[in-house]
PDB file of C-alpha atoms in Angstrom:
ATOM      1  CA  MET A   1     -22.609 -84.805  78.799  1.00 53.00           C
ATOM      2  CA  PRO A   2     -22.511 -88.738  78.174  1.00 65.00           C
ATOM      3  CA  GLU A   3     -19.066 -90.632  77.852  1.00 78.00           C
ATOM      4  CA  LEU A   4     -17.980 -90.441  74.292  1.00 82.00           C
ATOM      5  CA  ILE A   5     -15.121 -93.334  73.354  1.00 81.00           C
ATOM      6  CA  ILE A   6     -12.498 -91.977  70.808  1.00 82.00           C
ATOM      7  CA  ARG A   7     -13.141 -93.345  67.665  1.00 78.00           C
ATOM      8  CA  ARG A   8      -9.527 -91.515  66.348  1.00 81.00           C
ATOM      9  CA  VAL A   9      -7.019 -89.395  67.625  1.00 84.00           C
ATOM     10  CA  LEU A  10      -7.165 -86.609  64.899  1.00 84.00           C
ATOM     11  CA  SER A  11      -4.071 -84.776  66.249  1.00 79.00           C
ATOM     12  CA  ASN A  12      -3.098 -83.844  69.964  1.00 82.00           C
ATOM     13  CA  ASN A  13      -6.101 -81.586  70.007  1.00 80.00           C
ATOM     14  CA  ALA A  14      -8.810 -82.845  67.974  1.00 83.00           C
ATOM     15  CA  VAL A  15     -10.508 -86.771  67.944  1.00 83.00           C
ATOM     16  CA  LEU A  16     -12.945 -88.228  66.330  1.00 80.00           C
ATOM     17  CA  ALA A  17     -15.353 -90.190  69.072  1.00 83.00           C
ATOM     18  CA  ALA A  18     -18.839 -91.067  70.009  1.00 79.00           C
ATOM     19  CA  GLU A  19     -21.297 -91.929  72.499  1.00 76.00           C
ATOM     20  CA  ASN A  20     -20.137 -95.917  71.615  1.00 68.00           C
ATOM     21  CA  CYS A  21     -18.418 -98.046  69.041  1.00 60.00           C
ATOM     22  CA  SER A  22     -21.804 -97.389  65.710  1.00 57.00           C
ATOM     23  CA  GLU A  23     -20.799 -94.329  63.334  1.00 60.00           C
ATOM     24  CA  ALA A  24     -24.063 -92.865  65.431  1.00 60.00           C
ATOM     25  CA  GLY A  25     -23.563 -89.716  66.308  1.00 71.00           C
ATOM     26  CA  GLU A  26     -20.030 -89.412  66.157  1.00 77.00           C
ATOM     27  CA  ARG A  27     -18.376 -86.097  66.196  1.00 78.00           C
ATOM     28  CA  ILE A  28     -14.731 -84.198  65.738  1.00 80.00           C
ATOM     29  CA  LEU A  29     -14.358 -82.794  69.270  1.00 77.00           C
ATOM     30  CA  VAL A  30     -10.989 -80.006  69.404  1.00 81.00           C
ATOM     31  CA  GLY A  31      -9.965 -79.266  73.229  1.00 77.00           C
ATOM     32  CA  LYS A  32      -6.771 -78.695  73.987  1.00 78.00           C
ATOM     33  CA  GLY A  33      -4.406 -82.010  74.469  1.00 79.00           C
ATOM     34  CA  ILE A  34      -7.662 -83.497  74.308  1.00 82.00           C
ATOM     35  CA  GLY A  35      -6.166 -86.291  71.558  1.00 80.00           C
ATOM     36  CA  PHE A  36      -2.358 -86.531  73.524  1.00 79.00           C
ATOM     37  CA  SER A  37      -1.773 -89.861  74.334  1.00 77.00           C
ATOM     38  CA  LYS A  38      -4.670 -91.143  73.954  1.00 83.00           C
ATOM     39  CA  LYS A  39      -5.767 -94.086  71.031  1.00 82.00           C
ATOM     40  CA  PRO A  40      -9.146 -95.435  70.274  1.00 82.00           C
ATOM     41  CA  GLY A  41     -11.585 -96.906  72.834  1.00 79.00           C
ATOM     42  CA  ASP A  42     -10.446 -94.222  75.608  1.00 82.00           C
ATOM     43  CA  TYR A  43     -12.272 -92.034  76.773  1.00 81.00           C
ATOM     44  CA  VAL A  44     -12.858 -88.388  76.103  1.00 80.00           C
ATOM     45  CA  GLU A  45     -11.291 -87.156  79.643  1.00 77.00           C
ATOM     46  CA  HIS A  46     -14.513 -84.556  81.367  1.00 69.00           C
ATOM     47  CA  GLY A  47     -13.228 -80.950  81.837  1.00 62.00           C
ATOM     48  CA  GLY A  48      -9.828 -79.877  80.743  1.00 58.00           C
ATOM     49  CA  GLY A  49     -10.905 -76.273  79.521  1.00 55.00           C
ATOM     50  CA  SER A  50     -13.332 -75.221  76.474  1.00 52.00           C
ATOM     51  CA  ARG A  51     -13.948 -77.659  73.372  1.00 60.00           C
ATOM     52  CA  GLU A  52     -15.792 -77.217  70.588  1.00 66.00           C
ATOM     53  CA  TYR A  53     -17.617 -80.481  68.229  1.00 66.00           C
ATOM     54  CA  VAL A  54     -18.937 -80.853  64.831  1.00 68.00           C
ATOM     55  CA  GLU A  55     -21.168 -83.861  64.235  1.00 67.00           C
ATOM     56  CA  LEU A  56     -19.817 -85.900  61.247  1.00 62.00           C
ATOM     57  CA  SER A  57     -21.858 -84.841  58.788  1.00 67.00           C
ATOM     58  CA  GLU A  58     -21.823 -86.914  55.342  1.00 70.00           C
ATOM     59  CA  GLN A  59     -19.104 -84.173  53.493  1.00 73.00           C
ATOM     60  CA  HIS A  60     -17.265 -84.919  56.653  1.00 70.00           C
ATOM     61  CA  ARG A  61     -17.633 -89.055  56.825  1.00 72.00           C
ATOM     62  CA  ALA A  62     -16.289 -88.922  52.964  1.00 74.00           C
ATOM     63  CA  LEU A  63     -12.983 -87.014  54.007  1.00 72.00           C
ATOM     64  CA  LEU A  64     -12.337 -89.657  56.949  1.00 72.00           C
ATOM     65  CA  GLU A  65     -12.693 -91.918  54.361  1.00 74.00           C
ATOM     66  CA  GLY A  66     -10.164 -90.361  51.951  1.00 72.00           C
ATOM     67  CA  LEU A  67      -7.746 -89.394  54.807  1.00 74.00           C
ATOM     68  CA  SER A  68      -7.555 -93.545  55.405  1.00 72.00           C
ATOM     69  CA  SER A  69      -5.327 -94.033  52.553  1.00 75.00           C
ATOM     70  CA  ILE A  70      -2.933 -91.743  54.138  1.00 80.00           C
ATOM     71  CA  ASP A  71      -0.271 -93.642  56.430  1.00 84.00           C
ATOM     72  CA  GLY A  72      -0.492 -92.526  59.489  1.00 83.00           C
ATOM     73  CA  ALA A  73       3.019 -90.845  59.686  1.00 88.00           C
ATOM     74  CA  THR A  74       2.291 -88.552  57.334  1.00 90.00           C
ATOM     75  CA  PHE A  75      -1.239 -87.886  58.553  1.00 88.00           C
ATOM     76  CA  HIS A  76       0.259 -86.936  62.238  1.00 89.00           C
ATOM     77  CA  VAL A  77       2.708 -84.579  60.695  1.00 94.00           C
ATOM     78  CA  ILE A  78      -0.542 -83.001  58.564  1.00 93.00           C
ATOM     79  CA  SER A  79      -2.635 -83.131  61.700  1.00 91.00           C
ATOM     80  CA  ALA A  80      -0.239 -81.521  64.106  1.00 93.00           C
ATOM     81  CA  SER A  81       0.984 -78.917  60.894  1.00 95.00           C
ATOM     82  CA  ILE A  82      -3.211 -77.623  61.905  1.00 94.00           C
ATOM     83  CA  ASP A  83      -2.484 -77.518  65.346  1.00 92.00           C
ATOM     84  CA  VAL A  84       0.610 -75.103  64.575  1.00 95.00           C
ATOM     85  CA  ALA A  85      -1.797 -72.606  63.073  1.00 96.00           C
ATOM     86  CA  SER A  86      -4.219 -73.135  65.746  1.00 92.00           C
ATOM     87  CA  ASP A  87      -2.232 -72.323  67.698  1.00 93.00           C
ATOM     88  CA  VAL A  88      -1.134 -68.992  66.609  1.00 95.00           C
ATOM     89  CA  LEU A  89      -4.912 -68.496  64.875  1.00 96.00           C
ATOM     90  CA  GLY A  90      -6.838 -69.452  68.282  1.00 91.00           C
ATOM     91  CA  LYS A  91     -10.138 -70.896  67.861  1.00 87.00           C
ATOM     92  CA  LEU A  92     -10.540 -72.678  64.986  1.00 90.00           C
ATOM     93  CA  HIS A  93     -14.287 -74.692  63.234  1.00 88.00           C
ATOM     94  CA  PRO A  94     -13.318 -77.821  64.665  1.00 86.00           C
ATOM     95  CA  SER A  95     -14.030 -79.348  60.724  1.00 87.00           C
ATOM     96  CA  VAL A  96     -10.902 -78.084  59.493  1.00 89.00           C
ATOM     97  CA  TYR A  97      -8.543 -81.043  61.365  1.00 86.00           C
ATOM     98  CA  LEU A  98     -10.314 -82.824  58.079  1.00 88.00           C
ATOM     99  CA  ILE A  99     -11.018 -80.296  55.377  1.00 89.00           C
ATOM    100  CA  LEU A 100      -7.360 -78.720  55.724  1.00 93.00           C
ATOM    101  CA  ALA A 101      -5.801 -82.143  56.298  1.00 90.00           C
ATOM    102  CA  GLU A 102      -7.585 -83.392  53.045  1.00 90.00           C
ATOM    103  CA  HIS A 103      -6.019 -80.177  51.209  1.00 94.00           C
ATOM    104  CA  LEU A 104      -2.706 -80.392  53.161  1.00 95.00           C
ATOM    105  CA  SER A 105      -2.415 -84.764  52.035  1.00 92.00           C
ATOM    106  CA  PHE A 106      -3.175 -84.423  48.461  1.00 92.00           C
ATOM    107  CA  ALA A 107      -0.849 -81.275  47.985  1.00 95.00           C
ATOM    108  CA  VAL A 108       1.615 -83.148  50.018  1.00 94.00           C
ATOM    109  CA  GLN A 109       1.017 -86.239  47.276  1.00 92.00           C
ATOM    110  CA  ARG A 110       1.498 -83.765  44.379  1.00 94.00           C
ATOM    111  CA  VAL A 111       4.586 -82.438  45.497  1.00 95.00           C
ATOM    112  CA  GLY A 112       5.941 -86.016  46.170  1.00 92.00           C
ATOM    113  CA  ARG A 113       5.116 -87.169  42.650  1.00 94.00           C
ATOM    114  CA  GLY A 114       6.832 -84.235  41.477  1.00 94.00           C
ATOM    115  CA  GLU A 115       4.749 -81.517  40.845  1.00 96.00           C
ATOM    116  CA  THR A 116       4.702 -78.045  41.258  1.00 95.00           C
ATOM    117  CA  ILE A 117       2.300 -75.938  43.013  1.00 96.00           C
ATOM    118  CA  ARG A 118       1.283 -72.866  41.851  1.00 96.00           C
ATOM    119  CA  ASN A 119      -0.508 -70.289  43.001  1.00 96.00           C
ATOM    120  CA  SER A 120      -0.983 -66.435  40.493  1.00 93.00           C
ATOM    121  CA  LEU A 121      -2.749 -64.461  43.509  1.00 95.00           C
ATOM    122  CA  VAL A 122       0.304 -65.441  47.121  1.00 96.00           C
ATOM    123  CA  VAL A 123       1.116 -61.583  47.483  1.00 95.00           C
ATOM    124  CA  GLU A 124      -2.470 -60.619  47.442  1.00 96.00           C
ATOM    125  CA  ILE A 125      -4.622 -63.155  49.197  1.00 97.00           C
ATOM    126  CA  LYS A 126      -1.191 -62.208  51.677  1.00 96.00           C
ATOM    127  CA  ALA A 127      -2.758 -58.977  51.982  1.00 96.00           C
ATOM    128  CA  VAL A 128      -6.091 -60.041  52.352  1.00 96.00           C
ATOM    129  CA  VAL A 129      -6.067 -62.151  55.211  1.00 97.00           C
ATOM    130  CA  PRO A 130      -2.222 -61.633  56.798  1.00 96.00           C
ATOM    131  CA  GLU A 131      -2.800 -62.825  60.117  1.00 97.00           C
ATOM    132  CA  GLU A 132      -3.925 -66.418  58.621  1.00 98.00           C
ATOM    133  CA  PHE A 133      -1.249 -66.182  55.938  1.00 98.00           C
ATOM    134  CA  SER A 134       1.625 -65.901  58.645  1.00 98.00           C
ATOM    135  CA  ALA A 135       0.159 -68.932  60.512  1.00 98.00           C
ATOM    136  CA  ALA A 136       0.354 -70.692  56.743  1.00 98.00           C
ATOM    137  CA  GLU A 137       3.957 -69.932  55.828  1.00 98.00           C
ATOM    138  CA  LEU A 138       4.684 -71.831  59.649  1.00 98.00           C
ATOM    139  CA  VAL A 139       2.403 -74.866  58.434  1.00 98.00           C
ATOM    140  CA  VAL A 140       4.778 -75.241  55.546  1.00 98.00           C
ATOM    141  CA  ASN A 141       7.871 -74.555  57.251  1.00 98.00           C
ATOM    142  CA  TYR A 142       6.202 -78.036  59.541  1.00 97.00           C
ATOM    143  CA  LEU A 143       5.556 -80.047  57.088  1.00 97.00           C
ATOM    144  CA  ASN A 144       8.799 -79.280  54.931  1.00 97.00           C
ATOM    145  CA  THR A 145      10.948 -79.910  58.543  1.00 97.00           C
ATOM    146  CA  HIS A 146       8.866 -83.237  59.302  1.00 96.00           C
ATOM    147  CA  LEU A 147       8.411 -84.909  56.327  1.00 95.00           C
ATOM    148  CA  ASP A 148      10.852 -86.354  53.999  1.00 90.00           C
ATOM    149  CA  SER A 149      11.451 -85.419  51.103  1.00 88.00           C
ATOM    150  CA  ILE A 150       8.882 -82.617  50.621  1.00 92.00           C
ATOM    151  CA  VAL A 151       9.221 -79.398  49.887  1.00 96.00           C
ATOM    152  CA  LEU A 152       5.893 -77.623  49.534  1.00 97.00           C
ATOM    153  CA  PRO A 153       6.100 -73.535  47.832  1.00 96.00           C
ATOM    154  CA  ILE A 154       5.371 -70.985  48.908  1.00 97.00           C
ATOM    155  CA  ASP A 155       1.881 -70.555  46.829  1.00 97.00           C
ATOM    156  CA  GLU A 156       0.871 -73.070  48.995  1.00 98.00           C
ATOM    157  CA  ALA A 157       0.671 -70.893  52.182  1.00 98.00           C
ATOM    158  CA  ALA A 158      -1.536 -69.298  50.412  1.00 98.00           C
ATOM    159  CA  PHE A 159      -4.031 -71.850  49.463  1.00 98.00           C
ATOM    160  CA  ILE A 160      -3.352 -72.928  53.289  1.00 98.00           C
ATOM    161  CA  ALA A 161      -4.624 -69.130  54.562  1.00 98.00           C
ATOM    162  CA  LEU A 162      -7.851 -69.134  52.812  1.00 98.00           C
ATOM    163  CA  HIS A 163      -8.722 -72.462  54.246  1.00 97.00           C
ATOM    164  CA  LEU A 164      -7.284 -71.283  57.762  1.00 97.00           C
ATOM    165  CA  HIS A 165      -9.562 -68.030  57.224  1.00 97.00           C
ATOM    166  CA  ALA A 166     -13.384 -70.000  56.217  1.00 95.00           C
ATOM    167  CA  ALA A 167     -11.953 -72.562  59.475  1.00 93.00           C
ATOM    168  CA  ARG A 168     -11.602 -69.004  61.905  1.00 94.00           C
ATOM    169  CA  THR A 169     -14.987 -66.927  60.377  1.00 94.00           C
ATOM    170  CA  GLY A 170     -17.015 -70.054  59.503  1.00 89.00           C
ATOM    171  CA  GLY A 171     -17.233 -68.752  55.777  1.00 90.00           C
ATOM    172  CA  THR A 172     -16.615 -70.053  52.989  1.00 91.00           C
ATOM    173  CA  VAL A 173     -12.629 -69.816  50.562  1.00 93.00           C
ATOM    174  CA  LYS A 174     -14.475 -68.642  48.488  1.00 95.00           C
ATOM    175  CA  GLN A 175     -14.881 -64.930  49.702  1.00 94.00           C
ATOM    176  CA  PRO A 176     -11.064 -63.635  50.357  1.00 96.00           C
ATOM    177  CA  LEU A 177     -10.123 -65.347  47.154  1.00 97.00           C
ATOM    178  CA  ALA A 178     -13.063 -63.083  45.083  1.00 96.00           C
ATOM    179  CA  VAL A 179     -11.029 -59.913  47.027  1.00 96.00           C
ATOM    180  CA  ALA A 180      -7.675 -60.891  46.299  1.00 97.00           C
ATOM    181  CA  ASN A 181      -8.829 -61.203  42.950  1.00 96.00           C
ATOM    182  CA  ALA A 182     -10.456 -57.871  42.684  1.00 96.00           C
ATOM    183  CA  ILE A 183      -7.013 -56.311  44.010  1.00 96.00           C
ATOM    184  CA  GLY A 184      -5.246 -58.034  41.990  1.00 95.00           C
ATOM    185  CA  GLN A 185      -7.209 -56.667  38.857  1.00 96.00           C
ATOM    186  CA  VAL A 186      -6.750 -53.804  40.520  1.00 96.00           C
ATOM    187  CA  THR A 187      -2.978 -54.246  40.919  1.00 94.00           C
ATOM    188  CA  ALA A 188      -2.407 -54.632  37.493  1.00 93.00           C
ATOM    189  CA  LYS A 189      -4.683 -51.560  36.203  1.00 96.00           C
ATOM    190  CA  ALA A 190      -1.987 -49.562  39.006  1.00 95.00           C
ATOM    191  CA  HIS A 191       1.442 -50.957  37.227  1.00 93.00           C
ATOM    192  CA  ARG A 192      -0.072 -50.205  34.022  1.00 94.00           C
ATOM    193  CA  LEU A 193      -0.964 -45.977  34.076  1.00 96.00           C
ATOM    194  CA  LEU A 194       1.758 -45.987  35.728  1.00 94.00           C
ATOM    195  CA  ARG A 195       3.998 -48.205  34.015  1.00 91.00           C
ATOM    196  CA  THR A 196       5.866 -49.669  36.178  1.00 87.00           C
ATOM    197  CA  PRO A 197       7.030 -52.862  35.155  1.00 80.00           C
ATOM    198  CA  ALA A 198       4.566 -55.843  36.394  1.00 73.00           C
ATOM    199  CA  GLU A 199       6.612 -57.423  39.608  1.00 70.00           C
ATOM    200  CA  ALA A 200       7.797 -54.042  41.437  1.00 67.00           C
ATOM    201  CA  GLY A 201       7.007 -53.852  44.963  1.00 66.00           C
ATOM    202  CA  ASN A 202       3.932 -55.754  44.798  1.00 77.00           C
ATOM    203  CA  ASP A 203       3.387 -56.703  48.474  1.00 88.00           C
ATOM    204  CA  ALA A 204       3.429 -53.291  49.259  1.00 91.00           C
ATOM    205  CA  LEU A 205       1.341 -52.303  46.906  1.00 94.00           C
ATOM    206  CA  SER A 206      -1.258 -55.320  47.414  1.00 94.00           C
ATOM    207  CA  MET A 207      -1.048 -54.494  51.282  1.00 95.00           C
ATOM    208  CA  GLU A 208      -1.620 -50.800  50.841  1.00 96.00           C
ATOM    209  CA  LEU A 209      -5.282 -51.342  48.207  1.00 97.00           C
ATOM    210  CA  ALA A 210      -6.125 -54.390  50.447  1.00 96.00           C
ATOM    211  CA  LEU A 211      -6.308 -51.875  53.427  1.00 96.00           C
ATOM    212  CA  ALA A 212      -7.966 -49.633  51.021  1.00 97.00           C
ATOM    213  CA  TYR A 213     -10.770 -52.167  50.121  1.00 96.00           C
ATOM    214  CA  GLN A 214     -11.160 -52.680  54.088  1.00 95.00           C
ATOM    215  CA  ARG A 215     -12.108 -48.878  54.511  1.00 96.00           C
ATOM    216  CA  LEU A 216     -14.492 -49.091  52.213  1.00 96.00           C
ATOM    217  CA  GLN A 217     -16.496 -51.646  52.262  1.00 94.00           C
ATOM    218  CA  ARG A 218     -16.456 -51.034  56.846  1.00 94.00           C
ATOM    219  CA  LYS A 219     -17.006 -47.388  55.997  1.00 94.00           C
ATOM    220  CA  GLN A 220     -14.312 -46.169  57.597  1.00 96.00           C
ATOM    221  CA  LEU A 221     -12.956 -43.541  55.601  1.00 96.00           C
ATOM    222  CA  ARG A 222      -9.699 -41.234  56.445  1.00 96.00           C
ATOM    223  CA  HIS A 223     -10.206 -37.189  55.848  1.00 96.00           C
ATOM    224  CA  ASN A 224      -7.212 -35.283  54.679  1.00 96.00           C
ATOM    225  CA  VAL A 225      -6.727 -32.237  55.016  1.00 97.00           C
ATOM    226  CA  LEU A 226      -4.482 -31.534  52.218  1.00 97.00           C
ATOM    227  CA  LEU A 227      -6.791 -33.025  49.751  1.00 97.00           C
ATOM    228  CA  ALA A 228      -6.359 -29.672  47.234  1.00 98.00           C
ATOM    229  CA  SER A 229      -2.405 -29.976  47.819  1.00 98.00           C
ATOM    230  CA  VAL A 230      -2.029 -33.456  46.559  1.00 98.00           C
ATOM    231  CA  GLU A 231      -5.035 -32.809  43.791  1.00 97.00           C
ATOM    232  CA  LYS A 232      -2.674 -29.739  42.297  1.00 98.00           C
ATOM    233  CA  LEU A 233       0.853 -31.830  42.992  1.00 98.00           C
ATOM    234  CA  LEU A 234       0.203 -34.785  42.832  1.00 97.00           C
ATOM    235  CA  PRO A 235      -2.563 -34.459  40.046  1.00 98.00           C
ATOM    236  CA  HIS A 236      -1.383 -37.935  37.891  1.00 98.00           C
ATOM    237  CA  GLU A 237      -1.082 -40.042  41.198  1.00 98.00           C
ATOM    238  CA  TYR A 238      -4.375 -38.147  42.421  1.00 98.00           C
ATOM    239  CA  ALA A 239      -6.201 -40.023  38.734  1.00 98.00           C
ATOM    240  CA  VAL A 240      -4.688 -43.191  39.112  1.00 98.00           C
ATOM    241  CA  ALA A 241      -5.825 -43.456  42.756  1.00 98.00           C
ATOM    242  CA  ALA A 242      -9.388 -42.140  42.429  1.00 98.00           C
ATOM    243  CA  GLU A 243      -9.688 -44.792  39.672  1.00 98.00           C
ATOM    244  CA  LEU A 244      -8.462 -47.997  41.529  1.00 98.00           C
ATOM    245  CA  LEU A 245     -10.255 -46.851  44.524  1.00 98.00           C
ATOM    246  CA  THR A 246     -13.420 -46.716  42.540  1.00 97.00           C
ATOM    247  CA  ASP A 247     -13.079 -50.350  41.322  1.00 97.00           C
ATOM    248  CA  LEU A 248     -12.871 -51.184  44.313  1.00 96.00           C
ATOM    249  CA  SER A 249     -15.294 -49.690  45.411  1.00 94.00           C
ATOM    250  CA  GLY A 250     -17.653 -51.041  42.579  1.00 92.00           C
ATOM    251  CA  GLU A 251     -19.239 -48.103  42.701  1.00 92.00           C
ATOM    252  CA  PRO A 252     -19.469 -46.095  39.384  1.00 92.00           C
ATOM    253  CA  GLN A 253     -17.473 -43.290  40.257  1.00 94.00           C
ATOM    254  CA  LEU A 254     -15.522 -42.522  42.757  1.00 94.00           C
ATOM    255  CA  PRO A 255     -17.688 -41.430  46.132  1.00 91.00           C
ATOM    256  CA  LEU A 256     -16.624 -37.646  47.639  1.00 94.00           C
ATOM    257  CA  SER A 257     -16.171 -39.559  50.732  1.00 95.00           C
ATOM    258  CA  ALA A 258     -13.396 -41.053  49.386  1.00 97.00           C
ATOM    259  CA  ARG A 259     -11.697 -38.103  48.512  1.00 98.00           C
ATOM    260  CA  GLY A 260      -9.738 -38.478  50.955  1.00 98.00           C
ATOM    261  CA  GLU A 261      -8.610 -41.616  50.833  1.00 98.00           C
ATOM    262  CA  ALA A 262      -7.835 -40.949  47.452  1.00 98.00           C
ATOM    263  CA  ALA A 263      -5.254 -38.555  49.163  1.00 98.00           C
ATOM    264  CA  PHE A 264      -3.725 -40.904  50.957  1.00 98.00           C
ATOM    265  CA  LEU A 265      -3.504 -43.313  48.001  1.00 98.00           C
ATOM    266  CA  ALA A 266      -2.083 -41.034  45.376  1.00 98.00           C
ATOM    267  CA  VAL A 267       0.982 -39.939  48.209  1.00 98.00           C
ATOM    268  CA  PHE A 268       1.266 -43.283  48.773  1.00 97.00           C
ATOM    269  CA  LEU A 269       2.042 -44.506  44.684  1.00 97.00           C
ATOM    270  CA  HIS A 270       4.151 -41.142  44.138  1.00 96.00           C
ATOM    271  CA  GLY A 271       6.212 -42.281  46.747  1.00 95.00           C
ATOM    272  CA  TRP A 272       6.253 -46.413  45.589  1.00 93.00           C
ATOM    273  CA  THR A 273       6.653 -45.124  42.169  1.00 92.00           C
ATOM    274  CA  GLN A 274       9.631 -43.516  43.128  1.00 90.00           C
ATOM    275  CA  GLU A 275      11.383 -46.427  44.989  1.00 86.00           C
ATOM    276  CA  ASN A 276      10.629 -48.372  42.008  1.00 79.00           C
ATOM    277  CA  VAL A 277      11.887 -46.418  39.408  1.00 73.00           C
ATOM    278  CA  ASN A 278      15.896 -45.941  41.946  1.00 73.00           C
ATOM    279  CA  LYS A 279      15.470 -49.551  42.179  1.00 72.00           C
ATOM    280  CA  GLU A 280      15.924 -49.879  37.885  1.00 69.00           C
ATOM    281  CA  LYS A 281      18.394 -47.222  38.116  1.00 68.00           C
ATOM    282  CA  GLY A 282      20.466 -49.514  40.325  1.00 61.00           C
TER     283      GLY A 282
END
């Protein structure tokens, strides 16, 4: 591998490097400690564990140019927060150090101007990408702790989680966002059909629906030996469960293979409804 010269330190674990001082062949290089105590002009040391890189595209170059307007201290904190996510989730696509950094810098600027960041799908995104959401919460906490007068809300963690999922899987933010939207719509329908308050216990319901969606997509459906009993004893909950799963499956009617899943979901809905009734009673 040719000698690479660091052109910019993105974080302790990421640098922008090239074979010479020109922009030709620039790449984002990611590796544990690769940027620690480094400065522009230093050579990238060989060895030091596995490394990932991505050639700098025009889109990346535009993002990098935008990031140049951020003061150094803020950029350092933002980059370090991405390192935190990487430590939790493992390997992320190298471009996350530009794409997510640009997103976070904009979020920090918005909050600094007194704007409010809102995300109506926080619960659903948490259910769809729970590991990334947990890492995103750490990112938000790191930023709030290390940046003066900045308090990012939990809503921002949902946006960050989508970016982390894309960086982790090589996909886009659109796919998990579409699933979160679908979960949100089905959750709203569950509230209507079961006549429960819209804000009641959404975390548990959204998580249950997200897991059901995953099993439907993977065709890893569960058999339920108590199916007939559930249909008889909980007819309303079973009918609601069947309708919700039909919506999630994208089919015109519930597949026969999913009837066991409907029975499991019906039992969950029965308990979930009872919990909400008890909460209303105080």
